[in-house]
Amino acid sequence: YEKSGFDRGHLAPAADFSDSKEAMYNSFLLTNISPQIGVGFNRDYWARFEKFVRNLTHTFNDVYVFTGPLFVPIQNNDSNKSQLQYKVIGNPPNIAVPTHFFKIIICPIQNPKLTPSPSS
């Protein structure tokens, strides 16, 4: 990542693990890291999005988040076929840079009509 122009972006943000030193340490393992553009994405939009998701825990009892990299193909105008193109960084270049990222957020709502009554 050094001098590549990319941040070591966390898939599960380190700030989500501030209550445990071990969990915080483990959030820096490379299995939780993916190259992300720093200015304009990782340190801006994505950071605000992670804060929004973190704040959902003040509203919902359970918040499930699935995050990952995507490698989205583009349409080749000459052949009209889709092809996968992405940057590779490192020395030697062996770290694929995702073209996109996703987050799936699930916040189950407790429905009082579906909750069993204490007498059942």
Short mmCIF file of C-alpha atoms in Angstrom, two decimals:
data_model
loop_
_atom_site.label_atom_id
_atom_site.label_comp_id
_atom_site.label_asym_id
_atom_site.label_seq_id
_atom_site.Cartn_x
_atom_site.Cartn_y
_atom_site.Cartn_z
CA TYR A 1 0.00 0.00 0.00
CA GLU A 2 2.98 2.29 0.57
CA LYS A 3 3.02 5.14 -1.96
CA SER A 4 0.15 3.52 -3.87
CA GLY A 5 -2.33 6.32 -3.24
CA PHE A 6 -4.68 3.89 -1.50
CA ASP A 7 -5.64 3.57 2.17
CA ARG A 8 -5.80 0.31 4.04
CA GLY A 9 -9.57 0.50 4.32
CA HIS A 10 -11.29 -1.54 7.01
CA LEU A 11 -14.24 -3.66 5.94
CA ALA A 12 -15.41 -3.79 9.57
CA PRO A 13 -14.39 -0.38 10.95
CA ALA A 14 -11.85 -0.34 13.79
CA ALA A 15 -14.04 2.17 15.67
CA ASP A 16 -16.70 -0.54 16.02
CA PHE A 17 -14.32 -2.51 18.27
CA SER A 18 -13.28 0.20 20.73
CA ASP A 19 -14.64 -1.75 23.73
CA SER A 20 -12.05 -4.55 23.31
CA LYS A 21 -8.32 -4.09 22.84
CA GLU A 22 -8.02 -7.57 21.28
CA ALA A 23 -10.92 -6.97 18.87
CA MET A 24 -9.47 -3.59 17.90
CA TYR A 25 -6.09 -5.25 17.23
CA ASN A 26 -7.76 -7.98 15.14
CA SER A 27 -9.59 -5.38 13.05
CA PHE A 28 -6.18 -4.49 11.55
CA LEU A 29 -5.58 -8.01 10.19
CA LEU A 30 -5.28 -8.02 6.40
CA THR A 31 -8.38 -10.24 6.15
CA ASN A 32 -10.33 -7.12 7.20
CA ILE A 33 -8.44 -4.69 4.95
CA SER A 34 -8.99 -3.72 1.34
CA PRO A 35 -7.41 -0.97 -0.77
CA GLN A 36 -9.63 2.12 -0.80
CA ILE A 37 -9.17 5.58 -2.26
CA GLY A 38 -8.40 7.77 0.76
CA VAL A 39 -9.50 11.33 -0.02
CA GLY A 40 -13.10 11.46 -1.21
CA PHE A 41 -13.97 7.91 -0.19
CA ASN A 42 -12.37 6.12 2.80
CA ARG A 43 -11.75 9.30 4.80
CA ASP A 44 -14.90 11.04 3.63
CA TYR A 45 -18.05 9.38 2.24
CA TRP A 46 -17.31 5.86 3.53
CA ALA A 47 -16.36 7.20 7.01
CA ARG A 48 -19.68 9.11 7.22
CA PHE A 49 -21.55 6.00 6.05
CA GLU A 50 -19.83 3.88 8.75
CA LYS A 51 -20.81 6.47 11.39
CA PHE A 52 -24.42 6.33 10.16
CA VAL A 53 -24.41 2.53 10.47
CA ARG A 54 -22.80 2.73 13.95
CA ASN A 55 -25.55 5.15 15.05
CA LEU A 56 -28.22 2.63 14.04
CA THR A 57 -27.28 0.73 17.21
CA HIS A 58 -28.89 3.57 19.22
CA THR A 59 -32.22 2.89 17.50
CA PHE A 60 -32.25 -0.87 16.95
CA ASN A 61 -31.48 -3.74 19.32
CA ASP A 62 -29.70 -5.70 16.62
CA VAL A 63 -27.80 -4.40 13.58
CA TYR A 64 -26.21 -6.84 11.15
CA VAL A 65 -23.74 -5.47 8.61
CA PHE A 66 -22.14 -7.32 5.73
CA THR A 67 -19.40 -5.44 3.86
CA GLY A 68 -17.15 -6.46 1.04
CA PRO A 69 -15.28 -5.56 -2.12
CA LEU A 70 -16.70 -5.91 -5.60
CA PHE A 71 -15.00 -6.29 -8.96
CA VAL A 72 -17.61 -5.00 -11.39
CA PRO A 73 -17.07 -5.61 -15.12
CA ILE A 74 -17.33 -2.78 -17.63
CA GLN A 75 -18.78 -2.84 -21.13
CA ASN A 76 -16.18 -2.86 -23.92
CA ASN A 77 -17.51 -0.48 -26.58
CA ASP A 78 -15.56 -2.19 -29.39
CA SER A 79 -16.65 -5.78 -28.76
CA ASN A 80 -19.88 -5.05 -26.86
CA LYS A 81 -18.74 -7.60 -24.28
CA SER A 82 -18.18 -7.14 -20.58
CA GLN A 83 -14.68 -7.37 -19.23
CA LEU A 84 -13.11 -7.11 -15.81
CA GLN A 85 -10.49 -4.41 -15.35
CA TYR A 86 -8.96 -3.38 -12.03
CA LYS A 87 -5.75 -1.94 -10.66
CA VAL A 88 -3.14 -4.05 -8.91
CA ILE A 89 -0.80 -2.52 -6.32
CA GLY A 90 2.18 -3.68 -4.28
CA ASN A 91 5.76 -4.62 -4.98
CA PRO A 92 5.51 -7.03 -6.66
CA PRO A 93 2.01 -5.98 -7.76
CA ASN A 94 -0.18 -8.65 -6.15
CA ILE A 95 -2.97 -6.75 -4.36
CA ALA A 96 -6.13 -6.34 -6.43
CA VAL A 97 -7.93 -3.02 -5.97
CA PRO A 98 -11.73 -3.43 -5.95
CA THR A 99 -13.75 -1.33 -8.34
CA HIS A 100 -16.61 -0.93 -5.82
CA PHE A 101 -17.66 -1.80 -2.25
CA PHE A 102 -20.99 -2.89 -0.79
CA LYS A 103 -22.71 -2.83 2.58
CA ILE A 104 -25.83 -4.79 3.42
CA ILE A 105 -27.49 -3.53 6.59
CA ILE A 106 -30.22 -5.49 8.37
CA CYS A 107 -32.04 -3.96 11.35
CA PRO A 108 -34.77 -6.37 12.47
CA ILE A 109 -37.81 -4.68 13.94
CA GLN A 110 -39.58 -6.46 16.77
CA ASN A 111 -43.25 -6.85 15.87
CA PRO A 112 -45.39 -6.98 19.05
CA LYS A 113 -48.10 -8.94 17.21
CA LEU A 114 -45.63 -11.73 16.41
CA THR A 115 -44.05 -11.89 19.87
CA PRO A 116 -45.44 -14.79 21.93
CA SER A 117 -47.40 -13.69 24.97
CA PRO A 118 -46.04 -14.69 28.41
CA SER A 119 -49.00 -17.06 28.92
CA SER A 120 -48.24 -19.19 25.83
#
